[in-house]
Short mmCIF file of C-alpha atoms in Angstrom, two decimals:
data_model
loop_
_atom_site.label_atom_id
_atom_site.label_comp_id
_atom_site.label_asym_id
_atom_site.label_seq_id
_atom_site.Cartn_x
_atom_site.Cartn_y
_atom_site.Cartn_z
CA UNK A 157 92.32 205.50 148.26
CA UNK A 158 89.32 203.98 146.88
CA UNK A 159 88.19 200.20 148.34
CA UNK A 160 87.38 197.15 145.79
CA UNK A 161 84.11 196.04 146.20
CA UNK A 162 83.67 196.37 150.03
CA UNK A 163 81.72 199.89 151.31
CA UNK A 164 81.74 198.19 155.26
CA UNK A 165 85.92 198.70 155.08
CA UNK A 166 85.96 201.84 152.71
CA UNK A 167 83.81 203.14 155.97
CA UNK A 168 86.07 201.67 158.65
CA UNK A 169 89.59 203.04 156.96
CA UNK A 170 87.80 206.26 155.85
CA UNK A 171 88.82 205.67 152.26
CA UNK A 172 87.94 208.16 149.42
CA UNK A 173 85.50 206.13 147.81
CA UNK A 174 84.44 202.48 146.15
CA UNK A 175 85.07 200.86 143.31
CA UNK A 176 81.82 198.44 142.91
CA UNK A 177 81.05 195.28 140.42
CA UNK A 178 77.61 194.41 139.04
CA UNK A 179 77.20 191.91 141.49
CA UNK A 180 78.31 193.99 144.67
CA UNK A 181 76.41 196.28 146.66
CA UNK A 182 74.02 198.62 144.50
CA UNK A 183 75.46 202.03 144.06
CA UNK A 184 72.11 204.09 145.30
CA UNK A 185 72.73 202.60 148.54
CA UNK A 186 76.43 202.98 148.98
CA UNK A 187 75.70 206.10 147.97
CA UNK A 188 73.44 206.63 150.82
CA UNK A 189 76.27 204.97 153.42
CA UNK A 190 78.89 206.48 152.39
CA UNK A 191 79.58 210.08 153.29
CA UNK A 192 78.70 213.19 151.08
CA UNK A 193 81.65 213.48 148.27
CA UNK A 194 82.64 209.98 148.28
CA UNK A 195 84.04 208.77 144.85
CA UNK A 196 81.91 205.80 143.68
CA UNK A 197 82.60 203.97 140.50
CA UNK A 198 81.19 200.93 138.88
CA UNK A 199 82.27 197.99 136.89
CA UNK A 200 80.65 197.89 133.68
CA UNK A 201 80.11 195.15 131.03
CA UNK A 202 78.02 195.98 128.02
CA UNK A 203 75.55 199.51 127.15
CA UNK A 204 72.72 198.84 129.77
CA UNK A 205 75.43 198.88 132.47
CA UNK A 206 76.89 202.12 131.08
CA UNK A 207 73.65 203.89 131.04
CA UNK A 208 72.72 202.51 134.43
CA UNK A 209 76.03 203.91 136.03
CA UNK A 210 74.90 207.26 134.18
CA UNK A 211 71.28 207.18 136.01
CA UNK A 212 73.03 206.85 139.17
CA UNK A 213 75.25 209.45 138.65
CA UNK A 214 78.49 207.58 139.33
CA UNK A 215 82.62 209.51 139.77
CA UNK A 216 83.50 206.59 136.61
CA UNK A 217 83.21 203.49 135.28
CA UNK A 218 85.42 200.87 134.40
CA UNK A 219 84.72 199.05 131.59
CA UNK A 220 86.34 195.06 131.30
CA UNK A 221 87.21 192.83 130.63
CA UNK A 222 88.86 194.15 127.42
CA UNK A 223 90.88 190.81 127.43
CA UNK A 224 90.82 187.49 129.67
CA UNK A 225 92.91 187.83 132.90
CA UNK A 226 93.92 185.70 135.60
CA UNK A 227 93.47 188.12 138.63
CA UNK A 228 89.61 187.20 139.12
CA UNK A 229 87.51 184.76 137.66
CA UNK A 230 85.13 186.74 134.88
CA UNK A 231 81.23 186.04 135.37
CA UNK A 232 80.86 188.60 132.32
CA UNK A 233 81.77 188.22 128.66
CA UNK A 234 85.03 189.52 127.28
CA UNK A 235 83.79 192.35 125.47
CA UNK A 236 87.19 193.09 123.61
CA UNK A 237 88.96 196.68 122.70
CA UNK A 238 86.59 197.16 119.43
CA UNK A 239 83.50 196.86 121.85
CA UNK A 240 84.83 199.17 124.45
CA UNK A 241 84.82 202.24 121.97
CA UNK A 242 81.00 201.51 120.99
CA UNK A 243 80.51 202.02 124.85
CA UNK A 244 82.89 205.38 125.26
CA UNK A 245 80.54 207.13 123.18
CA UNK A 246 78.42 207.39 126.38
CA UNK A 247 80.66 208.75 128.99
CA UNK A 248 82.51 211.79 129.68
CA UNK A 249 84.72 210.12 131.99
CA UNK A 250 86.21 206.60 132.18
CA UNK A 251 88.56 204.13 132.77
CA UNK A 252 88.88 199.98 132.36
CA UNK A 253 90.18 196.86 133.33
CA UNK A 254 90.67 193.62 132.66
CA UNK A 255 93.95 191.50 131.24
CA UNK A 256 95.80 194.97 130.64
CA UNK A 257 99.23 194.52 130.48
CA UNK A 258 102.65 196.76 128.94
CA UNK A 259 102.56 194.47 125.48
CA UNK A 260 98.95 195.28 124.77
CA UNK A 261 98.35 199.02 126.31
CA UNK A 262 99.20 200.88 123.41
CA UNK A 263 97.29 198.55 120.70
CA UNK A 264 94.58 199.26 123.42
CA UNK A 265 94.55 202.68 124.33
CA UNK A 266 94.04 203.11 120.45
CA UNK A 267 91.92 200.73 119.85
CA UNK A 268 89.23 201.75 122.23
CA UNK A 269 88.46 205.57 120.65
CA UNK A 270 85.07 206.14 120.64
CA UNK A 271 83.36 206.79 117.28
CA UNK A 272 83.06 210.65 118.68
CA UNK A 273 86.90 210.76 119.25
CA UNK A 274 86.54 210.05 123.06
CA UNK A 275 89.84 207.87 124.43
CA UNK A 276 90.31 206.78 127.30
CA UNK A 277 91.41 208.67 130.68
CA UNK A 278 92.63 205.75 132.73
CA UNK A 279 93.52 202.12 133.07
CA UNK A 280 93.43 200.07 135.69
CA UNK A 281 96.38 197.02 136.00
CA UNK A 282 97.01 194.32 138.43
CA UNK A 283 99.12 191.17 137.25
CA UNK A 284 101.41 193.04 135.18
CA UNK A 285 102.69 195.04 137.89
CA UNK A 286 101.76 192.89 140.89
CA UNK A 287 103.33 189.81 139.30
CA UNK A 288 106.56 191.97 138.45
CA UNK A 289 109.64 191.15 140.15
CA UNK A 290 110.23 195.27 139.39
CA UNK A 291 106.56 196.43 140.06
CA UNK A 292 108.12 200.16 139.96
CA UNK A 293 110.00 199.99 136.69
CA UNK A 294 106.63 197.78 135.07
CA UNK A 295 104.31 200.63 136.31
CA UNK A 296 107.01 203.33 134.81
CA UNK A 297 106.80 201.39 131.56
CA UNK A 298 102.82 201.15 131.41
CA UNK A 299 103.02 205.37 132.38
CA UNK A 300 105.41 206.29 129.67
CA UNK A 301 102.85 204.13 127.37
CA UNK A 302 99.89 205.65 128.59
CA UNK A 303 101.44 209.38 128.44
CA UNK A 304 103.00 208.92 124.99
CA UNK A 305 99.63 207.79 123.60
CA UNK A 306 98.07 210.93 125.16
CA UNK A 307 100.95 213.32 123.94
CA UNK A 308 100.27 212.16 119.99
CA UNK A 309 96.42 212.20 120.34
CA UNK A 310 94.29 214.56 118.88
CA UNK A 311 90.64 214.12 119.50
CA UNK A 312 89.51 216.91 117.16
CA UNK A 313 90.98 214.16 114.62
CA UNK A 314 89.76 211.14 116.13
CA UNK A 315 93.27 210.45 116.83
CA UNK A 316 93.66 208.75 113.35
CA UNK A 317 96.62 211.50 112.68
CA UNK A 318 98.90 208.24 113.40
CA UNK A 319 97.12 207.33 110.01
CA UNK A 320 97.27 210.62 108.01
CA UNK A 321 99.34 213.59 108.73
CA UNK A 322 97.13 215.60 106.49
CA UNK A 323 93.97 215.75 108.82
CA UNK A 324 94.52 219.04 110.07
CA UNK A 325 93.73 220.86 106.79
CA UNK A 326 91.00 219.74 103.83
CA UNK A 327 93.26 217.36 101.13
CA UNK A 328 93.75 218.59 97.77
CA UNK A 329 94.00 216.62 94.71
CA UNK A 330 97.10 217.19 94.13
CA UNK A 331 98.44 216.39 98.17
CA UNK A 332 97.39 213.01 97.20
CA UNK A 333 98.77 212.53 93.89
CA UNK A 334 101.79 214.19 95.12
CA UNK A 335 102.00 211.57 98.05
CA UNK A 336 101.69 209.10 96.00
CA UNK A 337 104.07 209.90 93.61
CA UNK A 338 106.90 209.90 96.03
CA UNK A 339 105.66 206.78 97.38
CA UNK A 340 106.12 205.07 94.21
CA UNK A 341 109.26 206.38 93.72
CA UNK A 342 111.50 205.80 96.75
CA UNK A 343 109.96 202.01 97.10
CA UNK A 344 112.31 200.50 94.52
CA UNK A 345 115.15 202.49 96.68
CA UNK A 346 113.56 201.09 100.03
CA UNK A 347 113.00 197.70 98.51
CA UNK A 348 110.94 197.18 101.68
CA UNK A 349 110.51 193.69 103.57
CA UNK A 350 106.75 192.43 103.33
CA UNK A 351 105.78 189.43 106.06
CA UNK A 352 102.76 187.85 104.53
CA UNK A 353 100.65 185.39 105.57
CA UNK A 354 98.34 185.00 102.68
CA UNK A 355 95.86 182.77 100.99
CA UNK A 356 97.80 180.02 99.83
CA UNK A 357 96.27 179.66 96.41
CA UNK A 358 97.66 182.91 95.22
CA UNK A 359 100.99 182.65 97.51
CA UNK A 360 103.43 182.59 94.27
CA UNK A 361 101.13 185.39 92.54
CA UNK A 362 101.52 187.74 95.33
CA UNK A 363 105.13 187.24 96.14
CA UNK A 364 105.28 187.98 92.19
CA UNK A 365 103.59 191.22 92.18
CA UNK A 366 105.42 192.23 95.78
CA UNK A 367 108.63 192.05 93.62
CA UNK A 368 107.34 193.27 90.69
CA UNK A 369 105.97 196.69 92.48
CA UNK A 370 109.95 197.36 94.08
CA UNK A 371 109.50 195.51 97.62
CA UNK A 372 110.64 192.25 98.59
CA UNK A 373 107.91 189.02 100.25
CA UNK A 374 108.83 186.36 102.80
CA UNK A 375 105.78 184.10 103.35
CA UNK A 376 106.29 182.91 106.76
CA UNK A 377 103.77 180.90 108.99
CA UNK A 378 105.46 179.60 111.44
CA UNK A 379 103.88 180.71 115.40
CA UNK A 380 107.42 180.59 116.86
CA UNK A 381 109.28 182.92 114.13
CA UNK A 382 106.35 185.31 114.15
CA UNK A 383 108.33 187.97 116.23
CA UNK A 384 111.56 187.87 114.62
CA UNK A 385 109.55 188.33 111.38
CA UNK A 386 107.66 191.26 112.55
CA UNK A 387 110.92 192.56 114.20
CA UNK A 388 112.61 192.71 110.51
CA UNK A 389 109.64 193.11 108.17
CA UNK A 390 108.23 196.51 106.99
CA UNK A 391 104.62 195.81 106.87
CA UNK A 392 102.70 192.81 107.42
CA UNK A 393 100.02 191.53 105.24
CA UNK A 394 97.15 188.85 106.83
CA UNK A 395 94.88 187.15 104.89
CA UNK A 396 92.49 184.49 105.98
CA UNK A 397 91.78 183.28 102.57
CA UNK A 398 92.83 179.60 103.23
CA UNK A 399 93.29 180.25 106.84
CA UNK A 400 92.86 176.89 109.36
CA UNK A 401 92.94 176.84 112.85
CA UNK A 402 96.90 176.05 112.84
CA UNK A 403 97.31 179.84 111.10
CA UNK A 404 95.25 181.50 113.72
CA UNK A 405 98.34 181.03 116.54
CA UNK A 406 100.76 182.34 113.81
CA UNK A 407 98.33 185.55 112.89
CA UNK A 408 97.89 186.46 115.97
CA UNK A 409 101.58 186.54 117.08
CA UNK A 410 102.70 188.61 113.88
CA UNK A 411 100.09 190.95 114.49
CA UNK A 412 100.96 191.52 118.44
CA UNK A 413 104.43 191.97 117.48
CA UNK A 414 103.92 194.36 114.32
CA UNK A 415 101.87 196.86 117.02
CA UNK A 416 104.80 196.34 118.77
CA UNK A 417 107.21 197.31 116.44
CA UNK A 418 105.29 199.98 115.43
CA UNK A 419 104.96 198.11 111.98
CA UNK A 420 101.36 198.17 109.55
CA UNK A 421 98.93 195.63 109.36
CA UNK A 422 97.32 195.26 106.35
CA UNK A 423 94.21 193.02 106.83
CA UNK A 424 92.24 191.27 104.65
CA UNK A 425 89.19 189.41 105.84
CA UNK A 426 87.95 187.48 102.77
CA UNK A 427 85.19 185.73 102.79
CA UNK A 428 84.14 186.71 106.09
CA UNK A 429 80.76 186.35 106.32
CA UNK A 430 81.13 182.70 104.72
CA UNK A 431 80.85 180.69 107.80
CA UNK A 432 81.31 181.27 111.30
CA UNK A 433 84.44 180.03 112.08
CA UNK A 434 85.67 182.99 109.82
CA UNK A 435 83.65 185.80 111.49
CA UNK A 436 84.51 184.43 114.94
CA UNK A 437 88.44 184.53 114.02
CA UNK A 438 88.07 187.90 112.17
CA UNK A 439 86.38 188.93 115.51
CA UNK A 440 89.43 187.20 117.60
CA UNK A 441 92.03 189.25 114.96
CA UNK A 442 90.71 192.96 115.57
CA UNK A 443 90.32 192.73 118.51
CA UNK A 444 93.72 191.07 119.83
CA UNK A 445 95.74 193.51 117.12
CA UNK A 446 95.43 196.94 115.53
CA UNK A 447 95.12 196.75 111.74
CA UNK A 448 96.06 199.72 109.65
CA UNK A 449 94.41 198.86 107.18
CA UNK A 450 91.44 196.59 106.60
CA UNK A 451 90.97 196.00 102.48
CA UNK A 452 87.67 194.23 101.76
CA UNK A 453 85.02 193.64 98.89
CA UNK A 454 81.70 194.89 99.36
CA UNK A 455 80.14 191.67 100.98
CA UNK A 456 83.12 191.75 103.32
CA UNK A 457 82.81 195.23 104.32
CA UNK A 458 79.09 194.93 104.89
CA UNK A 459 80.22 191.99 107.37
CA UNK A 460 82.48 194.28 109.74
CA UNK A 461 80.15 197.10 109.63
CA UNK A 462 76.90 195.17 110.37
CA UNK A 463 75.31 196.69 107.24
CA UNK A 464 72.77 194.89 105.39
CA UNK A 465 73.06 196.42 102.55
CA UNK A 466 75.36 193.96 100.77
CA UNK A 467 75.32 190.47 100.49
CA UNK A 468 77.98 187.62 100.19
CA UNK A 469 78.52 184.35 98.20
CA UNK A 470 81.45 182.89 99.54
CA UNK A 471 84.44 185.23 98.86
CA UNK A 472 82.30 187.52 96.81
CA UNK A 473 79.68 189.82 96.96
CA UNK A 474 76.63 189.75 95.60
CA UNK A 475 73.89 193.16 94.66
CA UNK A 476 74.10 196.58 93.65
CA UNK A 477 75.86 197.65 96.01
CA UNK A 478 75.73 200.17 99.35
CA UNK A 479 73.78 203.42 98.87
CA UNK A 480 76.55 205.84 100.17
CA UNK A 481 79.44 203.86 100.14
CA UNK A 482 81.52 206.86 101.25
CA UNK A 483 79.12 206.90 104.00
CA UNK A 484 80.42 203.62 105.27
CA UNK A 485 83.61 203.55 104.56
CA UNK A 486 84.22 206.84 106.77
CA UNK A 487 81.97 205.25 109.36
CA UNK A 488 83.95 201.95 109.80
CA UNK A 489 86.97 203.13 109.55
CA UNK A 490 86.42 205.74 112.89
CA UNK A 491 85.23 202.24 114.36
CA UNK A 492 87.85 200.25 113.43
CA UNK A 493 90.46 203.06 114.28
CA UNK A 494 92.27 202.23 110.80
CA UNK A 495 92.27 202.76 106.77
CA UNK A 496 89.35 201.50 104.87
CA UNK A 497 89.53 200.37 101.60
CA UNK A 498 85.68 199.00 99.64
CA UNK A 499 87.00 197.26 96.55
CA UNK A 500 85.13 197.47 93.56
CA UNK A 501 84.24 198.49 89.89
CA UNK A 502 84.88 201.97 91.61
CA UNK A 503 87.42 201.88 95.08
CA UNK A 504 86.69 203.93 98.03
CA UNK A 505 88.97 204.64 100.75
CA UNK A 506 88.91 206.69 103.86
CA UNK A 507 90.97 207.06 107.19
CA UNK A 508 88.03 208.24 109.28
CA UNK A 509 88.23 211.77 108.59
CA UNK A 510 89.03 211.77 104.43
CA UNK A 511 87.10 209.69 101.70
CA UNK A 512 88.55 209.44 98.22
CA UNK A 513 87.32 207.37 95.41
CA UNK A 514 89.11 205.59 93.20
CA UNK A 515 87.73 204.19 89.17
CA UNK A 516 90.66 202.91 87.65
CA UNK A 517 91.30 199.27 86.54
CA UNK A 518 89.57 196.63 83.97
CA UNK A 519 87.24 194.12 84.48
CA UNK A 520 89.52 191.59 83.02
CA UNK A 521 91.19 191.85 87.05
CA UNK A 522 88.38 190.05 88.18
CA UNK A 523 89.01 186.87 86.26
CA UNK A 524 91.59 185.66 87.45
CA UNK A 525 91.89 184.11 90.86
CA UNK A 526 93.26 186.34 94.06
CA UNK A 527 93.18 189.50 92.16
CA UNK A 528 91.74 190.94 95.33
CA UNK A 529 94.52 189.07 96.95
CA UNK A 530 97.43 190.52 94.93
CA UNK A 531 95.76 194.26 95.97
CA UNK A 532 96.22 193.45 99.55
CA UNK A 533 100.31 192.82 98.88
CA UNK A 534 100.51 195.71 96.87
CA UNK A 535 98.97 197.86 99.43
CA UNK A 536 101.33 196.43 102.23
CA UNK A 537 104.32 196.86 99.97
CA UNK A 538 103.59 201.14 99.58
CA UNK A 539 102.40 200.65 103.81
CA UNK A 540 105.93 199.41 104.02
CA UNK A 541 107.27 202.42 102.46
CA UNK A 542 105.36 205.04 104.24
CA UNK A 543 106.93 203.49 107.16
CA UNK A 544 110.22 203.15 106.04
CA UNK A 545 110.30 207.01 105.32
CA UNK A 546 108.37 208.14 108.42
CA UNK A 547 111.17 206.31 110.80
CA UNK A 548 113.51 209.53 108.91
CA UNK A 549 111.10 211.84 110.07
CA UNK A 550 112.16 213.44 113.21
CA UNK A 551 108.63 215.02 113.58
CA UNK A 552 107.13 210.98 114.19
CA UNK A 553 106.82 210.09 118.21
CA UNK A 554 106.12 207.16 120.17
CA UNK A 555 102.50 206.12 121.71
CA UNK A 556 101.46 204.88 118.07
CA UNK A 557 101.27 201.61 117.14
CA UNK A 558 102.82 202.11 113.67
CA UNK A 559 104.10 204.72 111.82
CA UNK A 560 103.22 206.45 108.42
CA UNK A 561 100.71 207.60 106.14
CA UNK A 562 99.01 204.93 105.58
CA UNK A 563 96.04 206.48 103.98
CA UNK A 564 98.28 207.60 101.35
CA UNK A 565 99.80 204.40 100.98
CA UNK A 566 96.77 203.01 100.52
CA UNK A 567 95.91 205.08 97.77
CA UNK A 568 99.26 204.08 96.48
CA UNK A 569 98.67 200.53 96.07
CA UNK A 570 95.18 200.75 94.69
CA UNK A 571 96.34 203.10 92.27
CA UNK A 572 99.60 201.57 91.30
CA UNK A 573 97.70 197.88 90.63
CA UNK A 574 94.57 198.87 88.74
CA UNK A 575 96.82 202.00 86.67
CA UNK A 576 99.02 198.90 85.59
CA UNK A 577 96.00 196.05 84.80
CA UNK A 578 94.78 199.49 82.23
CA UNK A 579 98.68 199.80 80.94
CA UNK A 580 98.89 196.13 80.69
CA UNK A 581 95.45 195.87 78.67
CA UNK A 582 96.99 197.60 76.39
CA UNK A 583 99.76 195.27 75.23
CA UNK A 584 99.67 193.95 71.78
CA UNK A 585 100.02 190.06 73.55
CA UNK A 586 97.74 190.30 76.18
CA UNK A 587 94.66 188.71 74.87
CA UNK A 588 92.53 187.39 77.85
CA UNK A 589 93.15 186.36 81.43
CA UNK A 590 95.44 183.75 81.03
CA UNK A 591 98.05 186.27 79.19
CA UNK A 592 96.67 189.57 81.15
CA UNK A 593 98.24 188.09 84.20
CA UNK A 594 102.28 187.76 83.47
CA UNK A 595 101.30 191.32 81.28
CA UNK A 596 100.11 192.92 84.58
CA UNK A 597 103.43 191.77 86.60
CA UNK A 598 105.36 193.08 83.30
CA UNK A 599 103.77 196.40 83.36
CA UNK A 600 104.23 196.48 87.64
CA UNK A 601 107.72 196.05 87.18
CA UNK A 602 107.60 199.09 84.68
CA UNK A 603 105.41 201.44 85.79
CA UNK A 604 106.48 204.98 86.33
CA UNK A 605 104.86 207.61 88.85
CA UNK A 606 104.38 209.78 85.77
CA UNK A 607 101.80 207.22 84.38
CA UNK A 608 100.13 206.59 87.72
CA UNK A 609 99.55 210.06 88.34
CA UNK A 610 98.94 210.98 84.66
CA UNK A 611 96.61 208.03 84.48
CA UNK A 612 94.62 208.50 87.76
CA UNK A 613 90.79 208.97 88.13
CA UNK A 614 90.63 209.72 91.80
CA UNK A 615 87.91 212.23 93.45
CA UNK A 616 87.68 213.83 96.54
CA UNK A 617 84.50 213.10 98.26
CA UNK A 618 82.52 213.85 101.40
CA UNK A 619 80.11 212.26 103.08
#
């Protein structure tokens, strides 16, 4: 038994040990009260705290809040699940706290990997199980989670085998193309739902090119349908493009839900670093939900991974360019626990652990408006598929929150989108942008997996 806060009643009921805040009794002198063996552990907030509680040599640490709660009023920030893997990296041992409940546990537990493929080894939970009229059968449910997570985790992978199922031995040119292939055959079988909530000045272009690839859009933004959406769709596409405070509600809903249907996210964060009500709601997003996929420009990417590399003007990026941009794609996507994919005259895309690039395409796709927008619906539509053939896959388990290889189905939709804008380049009445763009949907409802493979400049890299 180990006392909250108080070392004078851990002493009088001869407990195991104390659990202290930041505010409570310094550990060097409960350490010196209590007796020799005592389990001591320490409530921390940001890094200092972290390597503090390593200086004094504490049993654990708990780090919170991770979300708000009601059980205690905070006097510390809410650091969020991306901020508690920066701090993991530190620790050999751990556990947290702090608005954990059975509907965000699993988006948590893998959220909160470190960068060095460190997860957590314990939670700690009050209102969902205190509050429970069935506080047995909730703390059952929050076990199972917390087991099945453990059961599908592999830390020599950095867990992100939920993402690729190909981690375990170096990719080949040919596992991709192959993956790929299939993918763009079965979706016109699987005609796969795709929820988006999308930039509303290219709404009509990417339901268009959602159909025209072999899946099938609803464009739904209402807060209170947001569940039964996620419940039905097959992938869900978010895009702040045009986003206003009234879409934040309905974002954040669809993207609880989809982790909770075990269904992809495909985020797009455009414009990011435009103003701050973007970056603070991009912030809000990742950390509330688990994206599968983030798909970003340069100036975007440069945003989430605190790089200054890059630039941005407005909704586009501006300079030559990162230095290794395999480097950083690899890098943010083990801190962001999800696919990355750099758009660009050449694409890069990695799951953490792989980094392929990508130089298909024609420079004619970047005039027109939301061709960057269009990618991100094609890449949900093949997320959808990988999905909707991993459910038949008897090998796939529970403790993810979604299913799939969604590295190769992002590879899929890059592929499958700049292979066609080349294809559709080469029609006799496409003559410019205002033509290429009903000759690019023409050629997506066409395209075979023969040309995409035939046709694709993809290279293995490492970084």
């Amino acid at each position: 038994m180990v006392i909250n806060d108080r070392v004078d009643v851990a002493l009088a009921v001869k407990a195991d040990g104390v659990h202290l805040g930041q505010t409570d009794m310094s550990v060097r002198d409960a350490q010196r009260l209590l007796p020799a063996g005592s389990i001591i552990g320490v409530s921390c907030n940001n890094v200092e705290h972290i390597k503090q509680a390593i200086e004094d040599g504490v049993d654990y640490v708990g780090i919170g809040a991770v979300y708000g709660t009601q059980t205690k009023k905070l006097s510390q920030p809410i650091i969020g699940v991306r901020g508690v893997g920066r701090m993991l990296a530190l620790l050999d041992d751990d556990r947290f706290s702090g608005g954990i409940k059975s509907t965000n546990l699993l988006r948590t537990l893998h959220g909160v990997v470190s960068t060095t493929g460190h997860p957590l080894d314990g939670i700690a939970v009050v209102s969902d199980i205190v509050a429970s009229r069935e506080p047995e059968a909730a703390t059952r449910t929050l076990s199972t989670i917390f087991k099945e997570f453990q059961s599908n985790f592999k830390g020599e992978s950095l867990g992100l085998e939920i993402v690729s199922k190909q981690d375990v031995s170096p990719l080949t040119h040919d596992d991709i193309l192959d993956g790929v292939y299939k993918l763009v055959q079965e979706i016109r079988k699987l005609n796969p739902l795709v929820h988006q909530i999308t930039n509303t000045v290219v709404a009509t272009q990417s339901a268009n090119v959602t159909l025209a690839a072999g899946a099938s859009p609803i464009m739904a933004t209402e807060p209170l349908e947001m569940d039964d959406m996620s419940r039905i769709c097959g992938a869900l596409l978010v895009n702040i493009g045009t986003m206003r405070a009234d879409t934040l509600e309905a974002m954040l809903i669809a993207g609880e839900s989809a982790n909770k249907y075990q269904k992809p996210i495909v985020f797009d964060p455009v414009g990011v670093g435009a103003s701050a009500f973007r970056k603070a709601n991009v912030n809000t997003l990742l950390n509330h939900w688990q994206a599968s996929v983030i798909k970003a420009n340069a100036g975007e990417i440069a945003v989430l991974a605190e790089n200054s590399e890059v630039l941005s003007k407005g909704v586009d990026s501006v300079g030559s360019g990162f230095r290794d941009p395999a480097l950083v794609v690899k890098s943010l996507a083990k801190r962001e626990r999800c696919v990355i994919v750099l758009t660009g005259a050449t694409d890069y895309i990695s799951d953490g652990v792989n980094v392929v690039s990508l130089a298909n395409g024609r420079d004619v796709l970047g005039q027109i408006t939301g061709s960057g927008c269009i990618l991100g619906s094609c890449i949900a539509s093949y997320c959808a598929t990988a999905a909707s053939l991993s459910r038949k896959d008897p090998q796939q388990h529970n403790g993810t929150v979604f299913r799939g290889d969604m590295f190769t189905a992002a590879i899929a939709g890059v592929l499958v989108l700049t292979v066609a804008a080349e294809v559709a380049t080469e029609r006799s009445d496409v003559h410019g942008p205002g033509t290429f763009l009903p000759g690019l949907i023409d050629t997506l409802w066409t395209l075979t997996p023969e040309q995409v493979r035939s046709r694709a400049k993809l290279s293995i890299l490492t970084s």
